[in-house]
Short mmCIF file of C-alpha atoms and ligand atoms in Angstrom, two decimals:
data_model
loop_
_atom_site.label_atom_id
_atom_site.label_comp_id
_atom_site.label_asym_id
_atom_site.label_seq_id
_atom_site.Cartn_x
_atom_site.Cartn_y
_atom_site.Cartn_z
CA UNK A 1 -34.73 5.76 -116.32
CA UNK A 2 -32.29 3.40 -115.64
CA UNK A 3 -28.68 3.19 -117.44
CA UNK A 4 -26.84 0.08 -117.79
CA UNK A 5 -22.88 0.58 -117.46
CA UNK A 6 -20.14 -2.07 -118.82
CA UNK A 7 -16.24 -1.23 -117.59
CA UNK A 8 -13.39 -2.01 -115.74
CA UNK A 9 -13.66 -2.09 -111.80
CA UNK A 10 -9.93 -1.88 -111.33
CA UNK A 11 -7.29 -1.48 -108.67
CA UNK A 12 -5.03 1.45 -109.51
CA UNK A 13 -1.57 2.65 -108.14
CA UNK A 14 -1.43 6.18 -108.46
CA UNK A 15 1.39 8.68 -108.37
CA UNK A 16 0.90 12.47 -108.49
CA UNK A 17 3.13 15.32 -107.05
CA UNK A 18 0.37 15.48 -104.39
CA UNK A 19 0.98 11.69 -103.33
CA UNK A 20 1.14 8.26 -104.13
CA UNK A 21 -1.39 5.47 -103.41
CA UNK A 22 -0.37 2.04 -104.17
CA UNK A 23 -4.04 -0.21 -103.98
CA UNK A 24 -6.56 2.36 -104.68
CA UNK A 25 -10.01 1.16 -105.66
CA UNK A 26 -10.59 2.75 -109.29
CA UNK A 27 -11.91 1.63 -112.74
CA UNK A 28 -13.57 3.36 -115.28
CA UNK A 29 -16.93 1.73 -114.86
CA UNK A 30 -16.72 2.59 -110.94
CA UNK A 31 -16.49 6.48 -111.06
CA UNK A 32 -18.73 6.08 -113.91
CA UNK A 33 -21.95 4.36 -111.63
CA UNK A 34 -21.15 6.26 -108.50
CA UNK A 35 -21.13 9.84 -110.29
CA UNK A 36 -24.10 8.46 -112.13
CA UNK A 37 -26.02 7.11 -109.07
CA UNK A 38 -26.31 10.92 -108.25
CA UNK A 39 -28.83 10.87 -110.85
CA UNK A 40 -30.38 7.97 -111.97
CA UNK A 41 -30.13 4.48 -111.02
CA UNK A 42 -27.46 2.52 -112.57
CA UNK A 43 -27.13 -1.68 -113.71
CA UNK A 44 -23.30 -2.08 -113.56
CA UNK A 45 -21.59 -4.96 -115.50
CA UNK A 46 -18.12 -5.52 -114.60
CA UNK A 47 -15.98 -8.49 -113.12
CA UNK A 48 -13.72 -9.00 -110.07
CA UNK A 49 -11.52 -11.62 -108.53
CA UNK A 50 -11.28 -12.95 -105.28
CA UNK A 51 -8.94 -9.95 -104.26
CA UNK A 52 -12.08 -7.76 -104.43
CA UNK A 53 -13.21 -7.54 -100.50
CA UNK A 54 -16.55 -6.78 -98.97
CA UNK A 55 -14.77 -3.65 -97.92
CA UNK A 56 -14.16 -2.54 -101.38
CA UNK A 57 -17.73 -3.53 -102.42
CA UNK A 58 -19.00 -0.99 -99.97
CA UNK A 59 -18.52 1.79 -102.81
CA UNK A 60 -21.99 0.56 -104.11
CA UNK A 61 -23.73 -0.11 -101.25
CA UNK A 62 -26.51 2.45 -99.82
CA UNK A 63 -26.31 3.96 -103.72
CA UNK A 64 -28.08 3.32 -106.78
CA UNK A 65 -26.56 0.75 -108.08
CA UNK A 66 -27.23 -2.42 -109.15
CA UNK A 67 -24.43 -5.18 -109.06
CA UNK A 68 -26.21 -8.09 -109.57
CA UNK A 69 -23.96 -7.87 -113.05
CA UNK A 70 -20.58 -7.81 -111.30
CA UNK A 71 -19.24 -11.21 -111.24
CA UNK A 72 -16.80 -12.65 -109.09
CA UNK A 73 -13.94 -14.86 -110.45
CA UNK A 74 -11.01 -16.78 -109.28
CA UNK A 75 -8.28 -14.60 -110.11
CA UNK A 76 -7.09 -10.98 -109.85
CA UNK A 77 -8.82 -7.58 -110.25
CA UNK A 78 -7.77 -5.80 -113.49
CA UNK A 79 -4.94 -3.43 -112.53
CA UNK A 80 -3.78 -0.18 -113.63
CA UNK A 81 -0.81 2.27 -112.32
CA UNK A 82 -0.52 5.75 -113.67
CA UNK A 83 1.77 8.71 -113.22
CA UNK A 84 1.20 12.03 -113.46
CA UNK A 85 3.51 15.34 -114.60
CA UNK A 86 4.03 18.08 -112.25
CA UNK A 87 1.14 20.33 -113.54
CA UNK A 88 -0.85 17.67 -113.53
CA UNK A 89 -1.91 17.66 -117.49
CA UNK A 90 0.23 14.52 -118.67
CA UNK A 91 0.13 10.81 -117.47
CA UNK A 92 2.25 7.77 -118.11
CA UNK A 93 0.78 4.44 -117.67
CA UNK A 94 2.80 2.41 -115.70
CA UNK A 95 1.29 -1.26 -116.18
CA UNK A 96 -2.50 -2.64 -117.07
CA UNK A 97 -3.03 -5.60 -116.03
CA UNK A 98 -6.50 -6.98 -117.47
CA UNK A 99 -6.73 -10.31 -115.39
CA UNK A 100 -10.33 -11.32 -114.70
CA UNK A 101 -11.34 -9.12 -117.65
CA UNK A 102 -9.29 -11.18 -119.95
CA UNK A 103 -11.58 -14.40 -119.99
CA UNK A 104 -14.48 -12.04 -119.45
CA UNK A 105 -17.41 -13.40 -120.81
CA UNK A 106 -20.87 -10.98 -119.88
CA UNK A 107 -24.36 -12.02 -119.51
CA UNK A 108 -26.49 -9.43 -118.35
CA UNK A 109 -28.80 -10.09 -116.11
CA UNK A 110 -32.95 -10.19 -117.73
CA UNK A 111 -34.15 -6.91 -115.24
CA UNK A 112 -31.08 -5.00 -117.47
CA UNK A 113 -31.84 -5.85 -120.65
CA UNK A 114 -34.55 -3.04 -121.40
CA UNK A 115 -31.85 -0.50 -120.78
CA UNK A 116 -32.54 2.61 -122.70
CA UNK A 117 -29.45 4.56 -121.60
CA UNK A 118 -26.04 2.53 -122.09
CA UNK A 119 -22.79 3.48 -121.34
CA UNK A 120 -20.02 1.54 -122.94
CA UNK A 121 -17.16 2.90 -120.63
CA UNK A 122 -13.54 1.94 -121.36
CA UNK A 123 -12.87 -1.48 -121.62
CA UNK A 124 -12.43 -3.79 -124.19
CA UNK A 125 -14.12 -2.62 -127.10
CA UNK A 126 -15.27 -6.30 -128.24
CA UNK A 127 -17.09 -6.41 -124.72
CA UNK A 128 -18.33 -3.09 -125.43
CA UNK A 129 -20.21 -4.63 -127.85
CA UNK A 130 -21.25 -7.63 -126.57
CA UNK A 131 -22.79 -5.85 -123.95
CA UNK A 132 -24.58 -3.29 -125.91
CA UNK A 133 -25.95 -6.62 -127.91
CA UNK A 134 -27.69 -7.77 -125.28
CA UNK A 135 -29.96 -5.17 -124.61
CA UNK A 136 -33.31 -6.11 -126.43
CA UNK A 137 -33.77 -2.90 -128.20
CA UNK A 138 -31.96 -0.37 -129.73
CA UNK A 139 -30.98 2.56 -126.33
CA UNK A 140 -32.55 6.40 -126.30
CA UNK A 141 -28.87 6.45 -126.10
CA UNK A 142 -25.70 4.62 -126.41
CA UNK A 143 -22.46 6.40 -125.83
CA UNK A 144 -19.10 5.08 -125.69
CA UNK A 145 -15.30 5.96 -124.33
CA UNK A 146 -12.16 4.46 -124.88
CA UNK A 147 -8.45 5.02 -124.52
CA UNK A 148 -5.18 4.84 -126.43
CA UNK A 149 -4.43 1.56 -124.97
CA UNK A 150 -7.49 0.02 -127.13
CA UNK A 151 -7.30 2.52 -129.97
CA UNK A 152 -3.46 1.14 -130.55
CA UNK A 153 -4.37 -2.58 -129.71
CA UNK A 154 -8.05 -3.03 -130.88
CA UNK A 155 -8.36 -0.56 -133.70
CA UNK A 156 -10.54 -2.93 -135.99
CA UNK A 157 -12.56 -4.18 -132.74
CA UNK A 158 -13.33 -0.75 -131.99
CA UNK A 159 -14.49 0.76 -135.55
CA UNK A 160 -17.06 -1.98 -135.53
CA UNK A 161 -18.52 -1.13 -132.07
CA UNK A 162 -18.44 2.49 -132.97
CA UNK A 163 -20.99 1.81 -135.73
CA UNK A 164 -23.02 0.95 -132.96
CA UNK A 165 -23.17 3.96 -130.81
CA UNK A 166 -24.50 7.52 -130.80
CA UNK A 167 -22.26 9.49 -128.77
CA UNK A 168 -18.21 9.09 -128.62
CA UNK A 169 -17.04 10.62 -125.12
CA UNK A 170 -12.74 10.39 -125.09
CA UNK A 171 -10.51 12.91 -124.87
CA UNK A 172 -8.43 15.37 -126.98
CA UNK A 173 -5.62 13.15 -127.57
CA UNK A 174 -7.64 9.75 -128.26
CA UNK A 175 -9.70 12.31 -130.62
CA UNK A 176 -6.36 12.98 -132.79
CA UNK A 177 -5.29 9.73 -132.30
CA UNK A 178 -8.38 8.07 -133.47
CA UNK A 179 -9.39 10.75 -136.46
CA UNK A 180 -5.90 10.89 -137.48
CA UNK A 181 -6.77 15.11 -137.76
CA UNK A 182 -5.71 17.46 -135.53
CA UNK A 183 -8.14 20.02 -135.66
CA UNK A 184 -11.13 18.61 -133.42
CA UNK A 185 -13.77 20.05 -135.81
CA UNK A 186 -12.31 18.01 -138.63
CA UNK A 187 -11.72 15.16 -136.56
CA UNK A 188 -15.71 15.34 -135.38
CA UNK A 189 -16.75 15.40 -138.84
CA UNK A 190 -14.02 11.94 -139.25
CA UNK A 191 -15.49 10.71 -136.45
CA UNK A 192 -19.36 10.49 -137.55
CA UNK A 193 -18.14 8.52 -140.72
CA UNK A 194 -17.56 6.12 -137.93
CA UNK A 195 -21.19 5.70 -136.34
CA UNK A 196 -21.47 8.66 -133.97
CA UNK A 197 -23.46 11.53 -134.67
CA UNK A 198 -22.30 12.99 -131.47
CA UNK A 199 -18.73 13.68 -130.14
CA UNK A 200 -18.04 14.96 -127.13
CA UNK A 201 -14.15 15.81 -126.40
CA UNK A 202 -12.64 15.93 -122.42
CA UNK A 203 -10.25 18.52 -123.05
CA UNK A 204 -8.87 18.10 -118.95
CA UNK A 205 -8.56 21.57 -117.33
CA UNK A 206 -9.65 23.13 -120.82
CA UNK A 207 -13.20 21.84 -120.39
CA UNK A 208 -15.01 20.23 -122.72
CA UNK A 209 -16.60 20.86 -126.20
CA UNK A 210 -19.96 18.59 -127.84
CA UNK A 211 -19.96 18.84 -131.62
CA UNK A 212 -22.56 17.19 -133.52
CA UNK A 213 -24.95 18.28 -137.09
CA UNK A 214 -26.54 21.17 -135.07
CA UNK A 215 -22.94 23.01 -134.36
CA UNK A 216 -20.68 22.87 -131.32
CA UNK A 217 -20.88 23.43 -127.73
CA UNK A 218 -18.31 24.21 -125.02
CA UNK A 219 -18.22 24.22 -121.00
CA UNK A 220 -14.94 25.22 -118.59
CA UNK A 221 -13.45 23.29 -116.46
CA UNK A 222 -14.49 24.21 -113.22
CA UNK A 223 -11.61 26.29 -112.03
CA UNK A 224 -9.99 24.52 -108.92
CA UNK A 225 -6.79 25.85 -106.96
CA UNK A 226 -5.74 22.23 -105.40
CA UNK A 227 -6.57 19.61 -108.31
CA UNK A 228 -4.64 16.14 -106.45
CA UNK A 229 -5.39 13.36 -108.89
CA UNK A 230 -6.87 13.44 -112.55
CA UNK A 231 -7.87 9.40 -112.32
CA UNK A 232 -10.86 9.33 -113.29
CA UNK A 233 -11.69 13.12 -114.31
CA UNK A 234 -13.32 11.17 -117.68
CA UNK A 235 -15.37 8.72 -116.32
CA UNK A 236 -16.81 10.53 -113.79
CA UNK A 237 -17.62 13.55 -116.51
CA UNK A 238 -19.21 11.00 -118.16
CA UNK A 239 -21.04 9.39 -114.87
CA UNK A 240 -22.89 13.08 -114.67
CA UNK A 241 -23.29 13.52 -118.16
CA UNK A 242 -25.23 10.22 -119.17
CA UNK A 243 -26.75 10.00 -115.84
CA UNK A 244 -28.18 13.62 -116.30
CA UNK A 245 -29.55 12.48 -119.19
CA UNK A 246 -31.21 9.01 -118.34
CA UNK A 247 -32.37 10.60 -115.26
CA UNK A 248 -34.72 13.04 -117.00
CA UNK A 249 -35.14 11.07 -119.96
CA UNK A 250 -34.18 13.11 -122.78
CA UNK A 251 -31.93 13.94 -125.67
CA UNK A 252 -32.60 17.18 -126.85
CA UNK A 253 -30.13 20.07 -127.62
CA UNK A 254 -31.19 21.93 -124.01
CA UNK A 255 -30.94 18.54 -121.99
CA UNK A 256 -27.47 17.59 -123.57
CA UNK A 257 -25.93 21.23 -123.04
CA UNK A 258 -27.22 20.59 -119.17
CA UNK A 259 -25.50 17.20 -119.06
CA UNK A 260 -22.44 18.95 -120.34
CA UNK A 261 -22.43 20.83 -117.00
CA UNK A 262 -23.06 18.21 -115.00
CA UNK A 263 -20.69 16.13 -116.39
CA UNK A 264 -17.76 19.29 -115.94
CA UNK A 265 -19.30 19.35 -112.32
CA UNK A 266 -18.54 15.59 -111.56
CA UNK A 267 -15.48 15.34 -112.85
CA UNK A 268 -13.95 18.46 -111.32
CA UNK A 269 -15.39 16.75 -107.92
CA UNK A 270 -13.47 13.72 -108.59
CA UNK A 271 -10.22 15.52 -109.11
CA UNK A 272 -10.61 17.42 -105.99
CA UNK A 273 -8.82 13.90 -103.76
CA UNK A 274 -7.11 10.51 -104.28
CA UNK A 275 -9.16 8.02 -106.55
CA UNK A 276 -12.55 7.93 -105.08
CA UNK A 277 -12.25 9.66 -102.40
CA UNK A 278 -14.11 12.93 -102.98
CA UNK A 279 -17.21 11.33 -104.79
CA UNK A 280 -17.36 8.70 -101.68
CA UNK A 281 -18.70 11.82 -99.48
CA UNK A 282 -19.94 14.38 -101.58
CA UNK A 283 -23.59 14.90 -101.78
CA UNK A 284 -26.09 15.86 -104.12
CA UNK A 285 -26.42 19.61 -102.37
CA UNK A 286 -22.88 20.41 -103.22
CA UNK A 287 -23.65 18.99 -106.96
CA UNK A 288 -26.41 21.84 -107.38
CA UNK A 289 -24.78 24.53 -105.61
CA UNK A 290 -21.47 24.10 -108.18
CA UNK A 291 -23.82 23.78 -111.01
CA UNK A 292 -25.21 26.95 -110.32
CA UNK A 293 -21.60 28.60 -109.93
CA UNK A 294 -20.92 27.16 -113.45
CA UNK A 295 -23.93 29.13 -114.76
CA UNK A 296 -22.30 32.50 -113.27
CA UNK A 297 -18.92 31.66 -114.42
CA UNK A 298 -20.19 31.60 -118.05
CA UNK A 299 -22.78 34.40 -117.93
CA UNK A 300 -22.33 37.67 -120.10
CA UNK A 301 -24.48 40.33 -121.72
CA UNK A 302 -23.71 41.55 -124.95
P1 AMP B 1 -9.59 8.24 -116.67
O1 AMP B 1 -8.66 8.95 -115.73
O2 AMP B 1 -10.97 8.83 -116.71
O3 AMP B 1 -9.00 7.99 -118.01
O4 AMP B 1 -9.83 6.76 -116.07
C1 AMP B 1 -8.90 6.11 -115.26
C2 AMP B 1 -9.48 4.76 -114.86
O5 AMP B 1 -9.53 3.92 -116.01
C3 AMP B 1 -8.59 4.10 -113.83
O6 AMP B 1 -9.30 3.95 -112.61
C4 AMP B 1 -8.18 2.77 -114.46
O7 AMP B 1 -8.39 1.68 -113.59
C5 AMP B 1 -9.03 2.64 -115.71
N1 AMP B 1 -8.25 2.18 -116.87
C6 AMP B 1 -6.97 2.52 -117.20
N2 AMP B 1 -6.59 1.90 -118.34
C7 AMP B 1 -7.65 1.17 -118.75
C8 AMP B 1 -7.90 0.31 -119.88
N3 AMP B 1 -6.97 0.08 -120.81
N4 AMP B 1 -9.12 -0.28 -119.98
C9 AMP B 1 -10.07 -0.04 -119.05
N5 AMP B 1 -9.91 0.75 -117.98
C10 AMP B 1 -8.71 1.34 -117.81
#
């Protein structure tokens, strides 16, 4: 089935201890549809400007994705520069830069609009919902992530898009900051006040954990000895997670504790290289042989 993505397609700067890149192609809703395009087929909805070359469009070409919602403008491509700590585990944002996005105004095309599996990846929340409006009937699933940046600026936009949306995919940090509760159990049960009856926390090298009414599941981090850039860790979790899903169809407990693997398997591919580079050339072999190491790395007897 196919899943309908709305996010930034950004330009990032990136620094880590590993490197620096100063125009890398990133965005949320980009690592997003090419992990997901591993999967399923994807509808992205997104908007450039006319610093956005054929070269850089060549991430979605010979892929499954759709980008007959990614509209071109007069203008620049949102940007975003990050820096990363020597271990890796905290980041500074440098500058965001919305551009194009700010004016953005989405229409998605008709062939999208039947979308049963939507993915509301980080971007404005009020075009979160705008988008997820669109579709004619209410999604198998709609899941959501945000960041600080809209959490601090957008709070009120935000809480109404939540009440729209069945799964909340951001990270430990955004959790507290969100919940206003530390504990991550407490700040679940916050949480589906909100709208979603499913969280799902990206605890970085710590894995991640899925709480929702039927109890709480975990998965590692795959354990890399060479991580070079986190950008994009989320997204791309996310890109294997939903597309997992929409690819097969389902929502039930055994089909979401498989996405959870295949979302810690895309997102320790992205971190593997700079920006995109890693998911540009990896294939779908290497996808199921590191899903099957995750399956030994958590197997015991009792
Ligand atoms: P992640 O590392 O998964 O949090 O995602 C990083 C990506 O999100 C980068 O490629 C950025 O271009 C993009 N990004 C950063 N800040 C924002 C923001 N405020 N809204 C939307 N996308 C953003």
């Amino acid at each position: 089935m196919s899943l309908l993505v709305v996010g930034s397609v950004a330009f990032d700067a990136l620094e880590s201890p590993y490197g620096k890149v100063e125009r890398a192609l990133g965005g949320a809703a980009t690592y997003f549809a090419v992990a997901a395009s591993f999967f399923t087929p994807v509808n992205l909805v997104a908007i450039v400007g006319d610093d956005f070359t054929a070269e850089d469009e060549k991430i979605f070409r010979g892929r499954h994705i759709d980008t007959e919602g990614l509209e071109r403008a007069t203008g620049k491509t949102f940007f975003w520069a990050g820096r990363y700590s020597q271990n890796l585990n905290e980041r500074v944002t440098l500058a965001t830069e919305l551009n194009v996005f700010a004016d953005f105004k989405p229409r998605l095309p008709e062939k999208y609009r039947a979308s049963q599996f939507v993915f509301l990846a980080n971007i404005a929340p009020e075009l979160q919902r705008d988008v997820l409006h669109q579709v004619k009937k209410r999604p198998k699933i709609a899941a959501l992530d945000t960041m600080n940046y809209w959490i601090e600026r957008s709070n009120a936009e935000l809480r109404e898009t939540l009440k729209h949306v069945d799964i909340l995919m951001i990270n430990d940090s955004e959790t507290r900051e969100l919940s206003s509760e530390h504990n991550l159990l407490r700040a679940a049960r916050h949480i589906f006040k909100m709208g979603p009856s499913t969280l799902v926390v990206k605890r970085g090298e710590y894995g991640a954990m899925l709480v929702d009414k039927r109890g709480v599941f975990c998965v590692p981090a795959f354990p890399l000895e060479e991580p070079h850039d986190p950008t994009g860790a989320g997204d791309s979790f996310a890109g294997g997670f939903m597309g997992y899903l929409a690819g097969n169809g389902e929502k039930s407990d055994a089909a979401l504790r498989r996405a959870m693997v295949f979302g810690s398997v895309l997102g320790s591919f992205a971190v593997e290289q700079f920006g995109l580079d890693r998911l540009r050339r990896l294939k779908r072999s290497e996808i199921h042989a590191r899903a099957r190491h995750f399956s030994k790395l958590t197997q015991f007897k009792l």
